[in-house]
């Protein structure tokens, strides 16, 4: 038995080879359906339902260690349960109340997915205790020194589990279709507060021990932990912000509309089902704009512009409380169902709160960046289809405008075909019917067919799912969105082109959206003198708005506008948000001198980046 058991993990990896298995007479009756190409786990046979996590946070060793206690449901009465792990040191496994170790085996390491952890169980086994510690460079974790925080006094730790990094800090069945409830007991240094994607404390306690509960079943990519010198400020009864003390007031000001956003979202698509909605603003190395961890969105400080101009991020992460956290992409190949829906929902919230023109401007900015992405990937590239295939690749590569913006425009097209009111009521019942369930691309198309198209050829042709989902690029009949405010900027742009004199323009182009559009639509062949004059008029090189900085420094890199290099360097060293880093580095490396500069800056900057960011940039600069 033991021998056979140790063989299993190896065989499972090659489970496609059924004939070979038969020849070796291995006792697996049913072939294992691997619906999620990024997980080794065997949920069709034995699935997790609840986690009790006990972890100590050790800042000296940069390590988490403790125990994950999994409650399982062995539906097929099999003698093996499989978890995903990557880089974890598994010390011991015990079953139920037994003290003896259970048999377990780690399979071979696969490039992106790590190692399967197979544990021998009996049909009666209810609980599995996995004693473990995290490995060096666990990809989900970023350990910050005091220097890398706003306060400069205490270290900081945060996790980023999406897409498949939860397995680098918890042994788990790491597939978005597998949900579980959890409790956690986390021990941290007494000076620090711990927060999770769960019910959270608002103040530190004397013991450094924090207990958490998440009563709604969530997938493991929504497991999250942050530890640092963190304080809390309420916005209203159910919303609030967490940040380092020196940031708290500013953050509270910036996100003052949070409560209104939740109310607006509820009016659109039904109750907010998670209790509280809070946001934690992290140190600047956080690799994303935001991460929709349930009850506690993690956010980059680069959205704290001081003028509330970048709060669409809040609308976005909040919207995930429906699209993503309630109805979840079944695998990472269905990722557009998380992000495309969320962008659509985000813009609906913005439209309600700030008016249709605001939403329209965001839509046009999104459209322009989608066109660039399609051009970069190639109009015919299979990666420009909504049903992309990330099998044998890192699903992190799926984070592109295709899922976000092409997904958005597909939904917008459905809205247009059947009318806003009808689409809204469809969405409301969709979120209700599939709450706490997962959704695949094909099942969603089936939903549209049975609930919206209902055999009507005209609607079917208008929606044109086939072209949107299975074909690359954009459907021929697609019409680009138009913003009146941006049209006015185009007129100003033309005048500037003749006059070459930007003096006074900053009074006419004043909002962040307009400035971004202005920078992005400056002529390709613009000269250094003109750039300098524009900079003098607007002060873009020293802007305090990270979106504008990113756009401007990218232009500076393209046009070799060296005046902007020192602040650009500063930005690249201090900010770890991948979306901002990539375009600047990409532009820099196009020339030999630029590449030299990029490498020089990267040398100082890399230690500040999270693995998600440095892996992408390592690839770029190699
Ligand atoms: N869930 C994503 C972040 C993510 C996606 C992390 C895939 C890892 C893998 C989050 O909701 C997101 O979309 N963030 C955007 C925010 C923006 C669209 C407002 C970001 O980080 O830029
Ligand atoms: Zn998102």
Coordinates of C-alpha atoms and ligand atoms in Angstrom, one line a residue:
X1 CA 0.0 0.0 0.0
X2 CA 2.7 2.4 1.0
X3 CA 4.6 1.8 -2.1
X4 CA 1.6 2.3 -4.4
X5 CA 0.8 5.4 -2.5
X6 CA 4.2 6.9 -3.1
X7 CA 3.9 6.1 -6.8
X8 CA 0.5 8.0 -7.1
X9 CA 1.7 11.6 -7.2
X10 CA 4.1 10.8 -10.0
X11 CA 1.4 9.0 -11.9
X12 CA -1.2 11.7 -11.4
X13 CA 1.1 14.2 -13.1
X14 CA 1.0 11.9 -16.1
X15 CA -2.6 11.0 -15.7
X16 CA -3.3 11.6 -19.3
X17 CA -1.5 8.4 -20.1
X18 CA -4.3 6.0 -19.2
X19 CA -2.9 3.1 -21.2
X20 CA 0.4 3.2 -19.3
X21 CA -1.6 3.2 -16.1
X22 CA -3.5 0.2 -17.1
X23 CA -0.4 -1.6 -18.0
X24 CA 1.0 -0.9 -14.6
X25 CA -2.2 -2.0 -13.1
X26 CA -2.7 1.0 -10.9
X27 CA -5.9 1.0 -8.8
X28 CA -7.5 4.1 -10.2
X29 CA -11.0 3.2 -11.5
X30 CA -12.0 6.6 -12.8
X31 CA -9.7 8.8 -14.7
X32 CA -9.2 12.0 -12.7
X33 CA -10.7 15.0 -14.5
X34 CA -8.3 17.8 -14.3
X35 CA -10.5 20.7 -15.1
X36 CA -8.1 23.2 -13.6
X37 CA -4.8 23.0 -15.4
X38 CA -3.1 25.0 -12.6
X39 CA -4.0 22.7 -9.7
X40 CA -2.8 19.2 -8.8
X41 CA -5.7 18.7 -6.4
X42 CA -8.4 16.0 -6.6
X43 CA -11.6 17.8 -5.6
X44 CA -13.9 15.5 -7.6
X45 CA -12.8 12.8 -5.1
X46 CA -11.9 14.6 -2.0
X47 CA -12.5 18.3 -1.4
X48 CA -11.6 20.7 1.4
X49 CA -14.5 22.5 3.1
X50 CA -12.9 24.4 6.0
X51 CA -9.5 25.6 7.2
X52 CA -8.2 26.3 10.6
X53 CA -5.0 28.1 10.1
X54 CA -2.4 28.7 12.9
X55 CA 0.6 30.7 12.0
X56 CA 3.5 32.5 13.7
X57 CA 4.9 35.4 11.7
X58 CA 8.7 35.4 12.1
X59 CA 10.2 38.6 10.7
X60 CA 13.8 37.6 11.6
X61 CA 13.6 34.3 9.6
X62 CA 11.2 35.8 7.1
X63 CA 9.1 32.8 7.6
X64 CA 5.6 31.7 8.5
X65 CA 5.3 28.5 10.4
X66 CA 2.6 26.5 12.0
X67 CA -0.3 24.3 11.1
X68 CA -3.1 24.2 8.5
X69 CA -6.0 22.0 9.7
X70 CA -8.2 21.1 6.8
X71 CA -11.7 19.7 7.1
X72 CA -12.3 17.5 4.1
X73 CA -15.3 15.9 2.3
X74 CA -14.1 12.6 0.9
X75 CA -17.1 12.2 -1.5
X76 CA -15.5 9.3 -3.5
X77 CA -14.2 7.5 -0.3
X78 CA -10.7 7.6 -1.8
X79 CA -7.5 6.9 0.1
X80 CA -5.7 10.0 -1.0
X81 CA -6.2 13.7 -0.8
X82 CA -4.0 16.1 -2.9
X83 CA -3.0 19.6 -2.1
X84 CA -1.0 22.2 -4.0
X85 CA 2.2 23.5 -2.5
X86 CA 5.1 25.6 -3.8
X87 CA 8.3 25.9 -1.8
X88 CA 6.7 24.8 1.5
X89 CA 8.6 22.7 4.0
X90 CA 6.1 20.1 5.1
X91 CA 7.2 18.8 8.5
X92 CA 4.5 16.4 9.5
X93 CA 1.0 15.4 8.7
X94 CA -1.5 13.9 11.2
X95 CA -5.1 12.8 10.7
X96 CA -8.0 13.6 13.0
X97 CA -7.0 13.2 16.7
X98 CA -4.1 10.8 16.0
X99 CA -0.6 11.7 17.1
X100 CA 1.2 9.3 14.7
X101 CA 2.3 10.8 11.4
X102 CA 0.3 10.0 8.3
X103 CA 2.0 9.0 5.1
X104 CA 2.5 11.8 2.7
X105 CA 4.6 12.5 -0.4
X106 CA 5.6 15.5 -2.4
X107 CA 5.7 15.0 -6.1
X108 CA 8.1 16.5 -8.6
X109 CA 8.3 20.3 -8.9
X110 CA 6.5 21.7 -12.0
X111 CA 7.5 25.1 -13.3
X112 CA 4.6 27.3 -12.3
X113 CA 2.4 25.0 -10.3
X114 CA 4.9 23.7 -7.7
X115 CA 4.5 20.3 -6.1
X116 CA 1.5 18.1 -5.3
X117 CA 1.3 17.0 -1.7
X118 CA -0.5 13.7 -1.5
X119 CA -1.7 12.5 1.8
X120 CA -2.8 9.0 2.6
X121 CA -6.2 9.0 4.3
X122 CA -9.1 6.6 5.0
X123 CA -12.7 7.1 3.9
X124 CA -13.4 8.1 7.5
X125 CA -10.8 10.8 7.8
X126 CA -12.3 14.2 8.6
X127 CA -9.4 16.5 9.5
X128 CA -5.9 16.8 8.2
X129 CA -3.2 18.6 10.2
X130 CA -0.4 19.8 8.0
X131 CA 2.6 21.2 10.0
X132 CA 4.7 23.3 7.8
X133 CA 6.8 26.5 7.2
X134 CA 7.1 28.7 4.2
X135 CA 10.2 28.5 2.1
X136 CA 12.8 31.1 1.2
X137 CA 11.4 33.6 -1.3
X138 CA 7.8 32.4 -1.0
X139 CA 6.3 34.2 -4.0
X140 CA 3.1 35.4 -2.3
X141 CA 4.9 37.1 0.6
X142 CA 6.7 40.4 0.6
X143 CA 8.7 41.1 3.8
X144 CA 9.5 44.8 4.0
X145 CA 12.1 46.3 6.1
X146 CA 11.2 49.3 8.3
X147 CA 12.9 51.5 5.6
X148 CA 10.4 50.4 3.0
X149 CA 7.4 51.6 5.0
X150 CA 6.0 55.1 5.5
X151 CA 6.8 55.1 9.2
X152 CA 10.3 53.7 8.8
X153 CA 10.1 52.1 12.3
X154 CA 8.5 48.7 11.9
X155 CA 8.8 45.9 9.4
X156 CA 5.8 44.9 7.3
X157 CA 4.5 41.8 5.7
X158 CA 1.8 41.3 3.1
X159 CA 0.6 38.5 0.9
X160 CA -0.7 38.4 -2.7
X161 CA -2.3 35.1 -3.4
X162 CA -4.0 35.6 -6.8
X163 CA -3.6 33.8 -9.1
X164 CA -1.8 30.7 -8.0
X165 CA 0.5 32.0 -5.1
X166 CA -1.7 30.9 -2.1
X167 CA 0.2 27.6 -2.3
X168 CA 3.4 29.3 -1.5
X169 CA 2.1 30.2 2.0
X170 CA -0.6 27.6 2.7
X171 CA -0.8 24.0 1.5
X172 CA -4.2 24.2 -0.2
X173 CA -6.4 22.9 -3.0
X174 CA -5.5 26.0 -5.0
X175 CA -8.2 26.2 -7.6
X176 CA -10.6 29.1 -7.8
X177 CA -13.5 26.7 -8.1
X178 CA -12.8 25.2 -4.6
X179 CA -14.2 27.2 -1.8
X180 CA -13.9 26.9 2.0
X181 CA -14.6 28.8 5.2
X182 CA -11.8 29.6 7.5
X183 CA -10.6 30.7 10.9
X184 CA -7.0 31.8 11.6
X185 CA -4.9 32.3 14.7
X186 CA -2.0 34.5 13.8
X187 CA 0.9 35.4 16.2
X188 CA 2.8 38.6 15.4
X189 CA 5.3 40.9 17.2
X190 CA 3.4 42.9 19.8
X191 CA 4.1 46.2 18.1
X192 CA 2.2 45.1 15.0
X193 CA -1.4 44.6 13.9
X194 CA -2.5 41.6 11.8
X195 CA -5.3 41.8 9.2
X196 CA -6.9 39.2 7.0
X197 CA -9.6 38.7 4.3
X198 CA -12.0 38.1 7.2
X199 CA -13.6 39.9 10.2
X200 CA -10.8 42.2 11.4
X201 CA -9.6 43.9 14.6
X202 CA -9.4 47.7 14.5
X203 CA -6.7 48.1 17.2
X204 CA -3.6 46.3 18.3
X205 CA -3.7 44.1 21.4
X206 CA -1.1 43.4 24.1
X207 CA -0.6 39.7 23.2
X208 CA 0.2 39.9 19.5
X209 CA -2.3 37.2 18.9
X210 CA -5.2 37.7 16.5
X211 CA -8.1 35.5 15.8
X212 CA -9.9 35.7 12.5
X213 CA -13.1 34.2 11.0
X214 CA -14.3 34.1 7.4
X215 CA -17.8 32.6 7.5
X216 CA -18.4 32.7 3.8
X217 CA -16.8 30.1 1.6
X218 CA -14.0 31.6 -0.5
X219 CA -11.4 30.2 -2.9
X220 CA -7.8 30.2 -1.8
X221 CA -6.7 33.0 -4.1
X222 CA -8.6 35.3 -1.7
X223 CA -6.6 34.2 1.3
X224 CA -4.7 37.3 2.5
X225 CA -2.7 38.5 5.5
X226 CA -1.0 41.8 6.3
X227 CA 1.1 42.6 9.3
X228 CA 2.4 46.0 10.2
X229 CA 2.1 49.2 12.1
X230 CA -1.5 49.7 10.9
X231 CA -4.2 51.9 12.3
X232 CA -7.9 52.2 11.4
X233 CA -10.3 55.0 10.6
X234 CA -14.1 54.5 10.1
X235 CA -15.7 56.1 7.1
X236 CA -19.3 55.1 8.0
X237 CA -21.0 52.2 9.8
X238 CA -19.8 49.5 7.5
X239 CA -16.8 50.9 5.7
X240 CA -13.4 52.2 6.8
X241 CA -9.7 52.4 6.0
X242 CA -6.6 50.9 7.4
X243 CA -3.1 52.5 6.8
X244 CA 0.1 53.3 8.5
X245 CA -0.4 56.1 11.0
X246 CA 1.2 58.8 8.9
X247 CA -1.1 58.0 6.0
X248 CA -4.4 57.5 7.7
X249 CA -5.9 61.0 7.5
X250 CA -5.0 61.3 3.8
X251 CA -6.4 57.9 3.0
X252 CA -9.6 58.7 4.9
X253 CA -10.0 61.8 2.8
X254 CA -9.3 60.1 -0.5
X255 CA -11.8 57.3 0.1
X256 CA -14.6 59.3 1.7
X257 CA -17.0 58.0 -0.9
X258 CA -16.6 54.3 0.0
X259 CA -19.9 54.0 1.8
X260 CA -21.7 55.7 -1.1
X261 CA -20.1 53.3 -3.5
X262 CA -21.3 50.2 -1.6
X263 CA -24.8 51.7 -1.5
X264 CA -24.7 52.4 -5.2
X265 CA -23.4 48.9 -6.0
X266 CA -26.2 47.3 -3.9
X267 CA -28.8 49.3 -5.8
X268 CA -27.5 48.0 -9.1
X269 CA -26.9 44.3 -8.4
X270 CA -28.2 43.3 -5.0
X271 CA -27.1 43.0 -1.4
X272 CA -23.4 43.3 -0.4
X273 CA -23.0 39.9 1.2
X274 CA -19.8 40.2 3.2
X275 CA -20.6 42.3 6.2
X276 CA -18.0 45.0 6.4
X277 CA -16.1 46.6 3.5
X278 CA -12.7 48.1 4.4
X279 CA -9.6 49.0 2.5
X280 CA -6.0 48.6 3.6
X281 CA -3.5 50.9 1.9
X282 CA -0.2 49.1 1.7
X283 CA 3.4 50.4 1.3
X284 CA 4.2 51.4 -2.3
X285 CA 5.8 48.1 -3.2
X286 CA 2.4 46.5 -3.4
X287 CA 2.5 45.0 -7.0
X288 CA -1.1 45.7 -8.0
X289 CA -3.4 48.6 -8.0
X290 CA -5.8 46.7 -5.8
X291 CA -6.7 43.2 -4.7
X292 CA -10.2 42.3 -3.9
X293 CA -9.5 40.3 -0.7
X294 CA -13.0 39.7 0.9
X295 CA -14.0 42.3 3.5
X296 CA -10.6 44.0 3.1
X297 CA -9.4 45.2 -0.3
X298 CA -5.6 45.6 -0.4
X299 CA -4.7 48.8 -2.3
X300 CA -1.6 50.6 -3.5
X301 CA -0.8 54.0 -2.1
X302 CA -0.3 55.3 -5.6
X303 CA -4.1 55.9 -5.8
X304 CA -3.8 58.5 -2.9
X305 CA -3.5 61.4 -5.3
X306 CA -4.9 63.9 -2.8
X307 CA -7.8 65.0 -5.0
X308 CA -9.8 61.7 -5.1
X309 CA -9.2 61.5 -8.9
X310 CA -8.2 57.8 -8.8
X311 CA -11.0 56.3 -6.7
X312 CA -12.2 54.2 -9.7
X313 CA -10.0 51.6 -8.1
X314 CA -12.3 51.5 -5.1
X315 CA -15.3 51.0 -7.4
X316 CA -13.4 48.2 -9.1
X317 CA -12.3 46.2 -6.1
X318 CA -15.6 46.7 -4.4
X319 CA -17.4 45.4 -7.6
X320 CA -15.4 42.2 -7.2
X321 CA -17.5 41.5 -4.1
X322 CA -20.0 40.4 -6.7
X323 CA -18.1 39.6 -9.8
X324 CA -15.2 37.4 -8.7
X325 CA -15.9 36.8 -5.0
X326 CA -19.5 35.7 -5.3
X327 CA -19.4 34.4 -8.8
X328 CA -15.9 33.2 -9.4
X329 CA -14.0 32.2 -12.5
X330 CA -13.8 28.4 -12.5
X331 CA -10.2 28.3 -13.8
X332 CA -7.7 31.0 -14.8
X333 CA -8.7 30.4 -18.4
X334 CA -12.0 31.9 -17.4
X335 CA -10.3 35.0 -15.9
X336 CA -12.2 37.5 -18.1
X337 CA -15.4 36.5 -16.2
X338 CA -13.8 38.0 -13.1
X339 CA -12.2 41.1 -14.6
X340 CA -14.4 42.0 -17.6
X341 CA -17.5 41.9 -15.4
X342 CA -15.8 43.9 -12.7
X343 CA -14.7 46.7 -15.1
X344 CA -18.3 46.8 -16.4
X345 CA -19.7 47.0 -12.9
X346 CA -17.0 49.5 -11.9
X347 CA -18.0 51.9 -14.7
X348 CA -21.7 51.5 -13.8
X349 CA -20.9 52.6 -10.2
X350 CA -18.8 55.6 -11.6
X351 CA -21.7 56.6 -13.9
X352 CA -24.2 56.6 -11.0
X353 CA -21.9 58.5 -8.6
X354 CA -20.0 60.9 -10.9
X355 CA -22.1 61.0 -14.1
X356 CA -22.0 59.4 -17.5
X357 CA -19.1 61.6 -18.9
X358 CA -16.8 60.3 -16.2
X359 CA -17.6 56.7 -17.0
X360 CA -17.2 57.5 -20.7
X361 CA -13.7 59.0 -20.3
X362 CA -12.6 55.9 -18.4
X363 CA -14.1 53.8 -21.2
X364 CA -12.2 55.6 -23.9
X365 CA -8.9 55.4 -21.9
X366 CA -9.7 51.7 -21.6
X367 CA -10.4 51.4 -25.3
X368 CA -7.1 53.0 -26.2
X369 CA -5.1 50.8 -24.0
X370 CA -6.9 47.8 -25.3
X371 CA -6.0 48.8 -28.9
X372 CA -2.4 49.0 -27.8
X373 CA -2.5 45.6 -26.2
X374 CA -4.1 44.0 -29.3
X375 CA -1.4 45.6 -31.4
X376 CA 1.4 44.4 -29.1
X377 CA 0.0 40.8 -29.0
X378 CA -0.9 40.9 -32.7
X379 CA -4.4 41.1 -34.0
X380 CA -4.5 37.4 -34.8
X381 CA -2.9 36.2 -31.6
X382 CA -4.9 33.5 -29.8
X383 CA -4.1 35.4 -26.6
X384 CA -6.4 38.2 -27.7
X385 CA -9.4 35.8 -27.5
X386 CA -11.5 36.0 -24.3
X387 CA -11.3 32.2 -24.0
X388 CA -7.5 32.2 -23.7
X389 CA -5.6 29.0 -22.8
X390 CA -3.0 29.4 -20.0
X391 CA -2.4 25.6 -19.7
X392 CA 1.4 25.1 -19.0
X393 CA 1.9 28.8 -18.7
X394 CA 1.8 31.1 -15.7
X395 CA -1.8 32.4 -15.4
X396 CA -0.3 35.7 -14.2
X397 CA 0.3 36.3 -17.9
X398 CA -3.5 36.6 -18.2
X399 CA -3.5 39.9 -16.5
X400 CA -3.9 41.9 -19.7
X401 CA -6.4 44.3 -21.2
X402 CA -8.0 41.4 -23.1
X403 CA -9.7 40.1 -19.9
X404 CA -10.4 43.6 -18.6
X405 CA -11.3 45.7 -21.5
X406 CA -12.3 43.3 -24.3
X407 CA -14.3 41.6 -21.6
X408 CA -15.9 44.9 -20.7
X409 CA -16.7 45.8 -24.3
X410 CA -18.3 42.4 -24.9
X411 CA -20.6 42.9 -21.9
X412 CA -21.3 46.5 -23.1
X413 CA -22.2 45.0 -26.4
X414 CA -24.7 42.7 -24.8
X415 CA -26.1 45.6 -22.9
X416 CA -26.6 47.5 -26.1
X417 CA -28.2 44.5 -27.9
X418 CA -30.9 43.9 -25.2
X419 CA -31.2 47.2 -23.4
X420 CA -29.8 48.4 -20.1
X421 CA -32.8 47.6 -17.9
X422 CA -33.1 44.0 -19.1
X423 CA -29.3 43.5 -18.8
X424 CA -29.4 44.8 -15.3
X425 CA -32.1 42.5 -14.2
X426 CA -30.2 39.6 -15.9
X427 CA -27.0 40.5 -14.0
X428 CA -28.8 40.9 -10.7
X429 CA -30.3 37.4 -10.9
X430 CA -27.0 36.0 -12.3
X431 CA -25.1 37.2 -9.2
X432 CA -27.9 35.7 -7.0
X433 CA -28.2 32.4 -8.8
X434 CA -24.4 31.7 -8.9
X435 CA -23.5 33.3 -5.6
X436 CA -20.6 31.2 -4.0
X437 CA -20.3 29.2 -7.2
X438 CA -18.0 29.2 -10.1
X439 CA -18.6 30.1 -13.7
X440 CA -16.9 28.9 -16.9
X441 CA -16.8 30.7 -20.2
X442 CA -19.1 28.1 -21.8
X443 CA -21.6 28.1 -19.0
X444 CA -21.9 31.9 -19.2
X445 CA -22.5 31.7 -23.0
X446 CA -25.2 29.1 -22.2
X447 CA -26.7 31.6 -19.7
X448 CA -26.9 34.3 -22.3
X449 CA -28.5 31.9 -24.8
X450 CA -31.2 30.7 -22.5
X451 CA -32.0 33.9 -20.7
X452 CA -31.3 36.7 -23.2
X453 CA -31.2 35.4 -26.7
X454 CA -34.0 32.8 -26.3
X455 CA -33.9 31.9 -30.0
X456 CA -34.1 35.5 -31.3
X457 CA -31.8 35.6 -34.3
X458 CA -31.5 39.3 -34.4
X459 CA -30.3 39.5 -30.8
X460 CA -28.1 36.6 -31.3
X461 CA -26.4 38.3 -34.2
X462 CA -26.1 41.6 -32.4
X463 CA -24.5 39.9 -29.4
X464 CA -22.2 37.8 -31.6
X465 CA -20.7 35.8 -28.8
X466 CA -18.7 33.7 -31.1
X467 CA -16.6 36.5 -32.5
X468 CA -16.2 38.1 -29.1
X469 CA -15.2 35.0 -27.2
X470 CA -13.6 32.6 -29.6
X471 CA -12.0 34.9 -32.2
X472 CA -8.9 37.1 -31.8
X473 CA -9.0 40.9 -32.0
X474 CA -12.2 42.9 -32.0
X475 CA -15.3 42.0 -34.1
X476 CA -15.5 44.0 -37.4
X477 CA -18.7 45.8 -36.5
X478 CA -17.4 47.1 -33.2
X479 CA -17.5 50.9 -32.9
X480 CA -15.0 52.8 -30.8
X481 CA -16.5 54.8 -27.8
X482 CA -16.5 58.6 -28.0
X483 CA -16.1 61.1 -25.2
X484 CA -17.2 64.7 -25.7
X485 CA -14.6 66.0 -23.3
X486 CA -11.9 64.1 -25.1
X487 CA -13.1 65.5 -28.4
X488 CA -12.4 68.9 -27.1
X489 CA -8.9 67.9 -26.1
X490 CA -8.3 66.8 -29.7
X491 CA -9.3 70.2 -30.9
X492 CA -6.8 71.8 -28.4
X493 CA -4.2 69.3 -29.5
X494 CA -4.6 70.4 -33.1
X495 CA -4.2 74.0 -32.2
X496 CA -1.1 73.2 -30.2
X497 CA 0.3 71.4 -33.1
X498 CA 0.3 74.6 -35.2
X499 CA 1.1 77.1 -32.5
X500 CA 3.6 75.0 -30.6
X501 CA 2.6 77.2 -27.6
X502 CA 1.0 75.4 -24.7
X503 CA 0.8 78.5 -22.4
X504 CA -2.7 78.6 -20.7
X505 CA -3.6 75.0 -21.7
X506 CA -3.5 73.7 -18.2
X507 CA -6.6 75.8 -17.4
X508 CA -8.5 74.0 -20.1
X509 CA -7.1 70.5 -19.5
X510 CA -7.5 70.2 -15.7
X511 CA -8.9 66.8 -14.7
X512 CA -6.7 63.7 -14.4
X513 CA -8.6 61.9 -17.1
X514 CA -8.1 64.8 -19.5
X515 CA -4.5 65.1 -18.7
X516 CA -3.9 61.4 -19.3
X517 CA -5.8 61.6 -22.6
X518 CA -3.7 64.7 -23.6
X519 CA -0.4 63.0 -22.8
X520 CA -1.4 59.8 -24.6
X521 CA -2.5 61.6 -27.7
X522 CA 0.5 63.9 -28.2
X523 CA 1.9 63.5 -31.7
X524 CA 4.4 60.6 -32.2
X525 CA 7.1 62.9 -33.6
X526 CA 6.9 65.5 -30.9
X527 CA 10.1 67.5 -30.4
X528 CA 12.1 68.0 -27.2
X529 CA 11.4 71.7 -27.1
X530 CA 7.6 71.1 -27.3
X531 CA 7.8 68.6 -24.5
X532 CA 9.8 71.0 -22.4
X533 CA 7.2 73.7 -22.9
X534 CA 4.4 71.4 -22.0
X535 CA 6.2 70.3 -18.9
X536 CA 6.7 73.9 -17.9
X537 CA 3.0 74.6 -18.4
X538 CA 1.7 71.5 -16.6
X539 CA 4.5 70.4 -14.3
X540 CA 4.1 66.7 -15.3
X541 CA 7.6 65.7 -14.4
X542 CA 6.9 66.5 -10.8
X543 CA 3.2 65.5 -10.7
X544 CA 2.0 63.8 -7.5
X545 CA -0.4 61.7 -9.5
X546 CA 1.0 58.3 -10.2
X547 CA -1.2 57.7 -13.3
X548 CA 0.1 60.9 -14.8
X549 CA 3.7 60.2 -13.8
X550 CA 3.5 56.8 -15.5
X551 CA 2.2 58.2 -18.7
X552 CA 4.7 61.1 -18.7
X553 CA 7.7 59.1 -17.8
X554 CA 6.8 56.6 -20.5
X555 CA 6.7 59.5 -23.0
X556 CA 10.0 60.9 -21.6
X557 CA 11.7 57.5 -22.1
X558 CA 10.4 57.4 -25.7
X559 CA 11.5 61.0 -26.5
X560 CA 14.7 61.0 -24.4
X561 CA 13.5 63.9 -22.4
X562 CA 16.2 63.7 -19.8
X563 CA 14.8 66.4 -17.5
X564 CA 12.3 63.8 -16.4
X565 CA 14.8 61.1 -15.7
X566 CA 15.6 61.9 -12.0
X567 CA 12.0 61.9 -10.9
X568 CA 11.4 58.9 -13.2
X569 CA 14.2 57.0 -11.5
X570 CA 12.8 58.0 -8.1
X571 CA 9.4 56.7 -9.2
X572 CA 10.8 53.4 -10.4
X573 CA 12.7 52.8 -7.2
X574 CA 9.9 53.7 -4.9
X575 CA 6.8 52.3 -6.6
X576 CA 6.3 48.6 -7.1
X577 CA 3.0 48.6 -9.0
X578 CA 3.7 46.4 -12.0
X579 CA 1.2 48.2 -14.3
X580 CA 3.3 51.4 -13.9
X581 CA 6.7 49.8 -14.1
X582 CA 6.2 47.8 -17.2
X583 CA 5.5 50.5 -19.8
X584 CA 8.4 52.7 -18.6
X585 CA 10.9 49.9 -18.6
X586 CA 9.5 48.6 -21.9
X587 CA 10.0 52.0 -23.5
X588 CA 13.5 52.5 -22.0
X589 CA 14.9 49.2 -23.3
X590 CA 14.1 50.1 -26.9
X591 CA 17.5 51.8 -27.3
X592 CA 20.9 50.7 -26.1
X593 CA 21.4 53.9 -23.9
X594 CA 17.9 53.5 -22.5
X595 CA 18.5 49.8 -21.7
X596 CA 21.7 50.7 -19.9
X597 CA 19.8 53.3 -17.8
X598 CA 17.0 50.8 -17.2
X599 CA 19.4 48.2 -15.9
X600 CA 21.2 50.7 -13.7
X601 CA 17.9 51.9 -12.1
X602 CA 16.7 48.3 -11.8
X603 CA 19.7 47.4 -9.7
X604 CA 18.6 49.8 -7.0
X605 CA 14.9 49.2 -7.5
X606 CA 14.6 45.4 -7.7
X607 CA 15.0 44.9 -3.9
X608 CA 11.9 47.0 -3.4
X609 CA 9.7 44.9 -5.7
X610 CA 7.3 42.1 -4.9
X611 CA 8.0 38.8 -6.8
X612 CA 5.1 39.4 -9.1
X613 CA 6.7 42.6 -10.3
X614 CA 10.4 41.5 -10.4
X615 CA 9.5 38.3 -12.2
X616 CA 7.9 40.3 -15.0
X617 CA 10.7 42.8 -15.2
X618 CA 13.5 40.2 -14.9
X619 CA 11.9 38.7 -18.1
X620 CA 11.9 42.1 -19.8
X621 CA 15.4 43.0 -19.0
X622 CA 17.1 39.7 -19.5
Ligands
LIG1 N1 -7.8 40.9 -9.1 C1 -7.0 42.0 -9.7 C2 -5.6 41.9 -9.4 C3 -4.9 40.6 -9.9 C4 -5.3 40.0 -11.1 C5 -3.9 40.0 -9.2 C6 -4.7 38.8 -11.5 C7 -3.3 38.8 -9.6 C8 -3.7 38.2 -10.8 C9 -7.5 43.4 -9.2 O1 -8.9 43.4 -9.0 C10 -7.3 44.3 -10.3 O2 -7.8 44.1 -11.4 N2 -6.4 45.3 -10.1 C11 -6.2 46.4 -11.0 C12 -7.0 47.5 -10.6 C13 -7.6 48.3 -11.7 C14 -8.2 47.6 -12.8 C15 -8.6 49.3 -11.1 C16 -4.7 46.7 -10.9 O3 -4.0 46.2 -10.0 O4 -4.2 47.5 -11.7
LIG2 ZN1 -9.9 43.3 -10.8

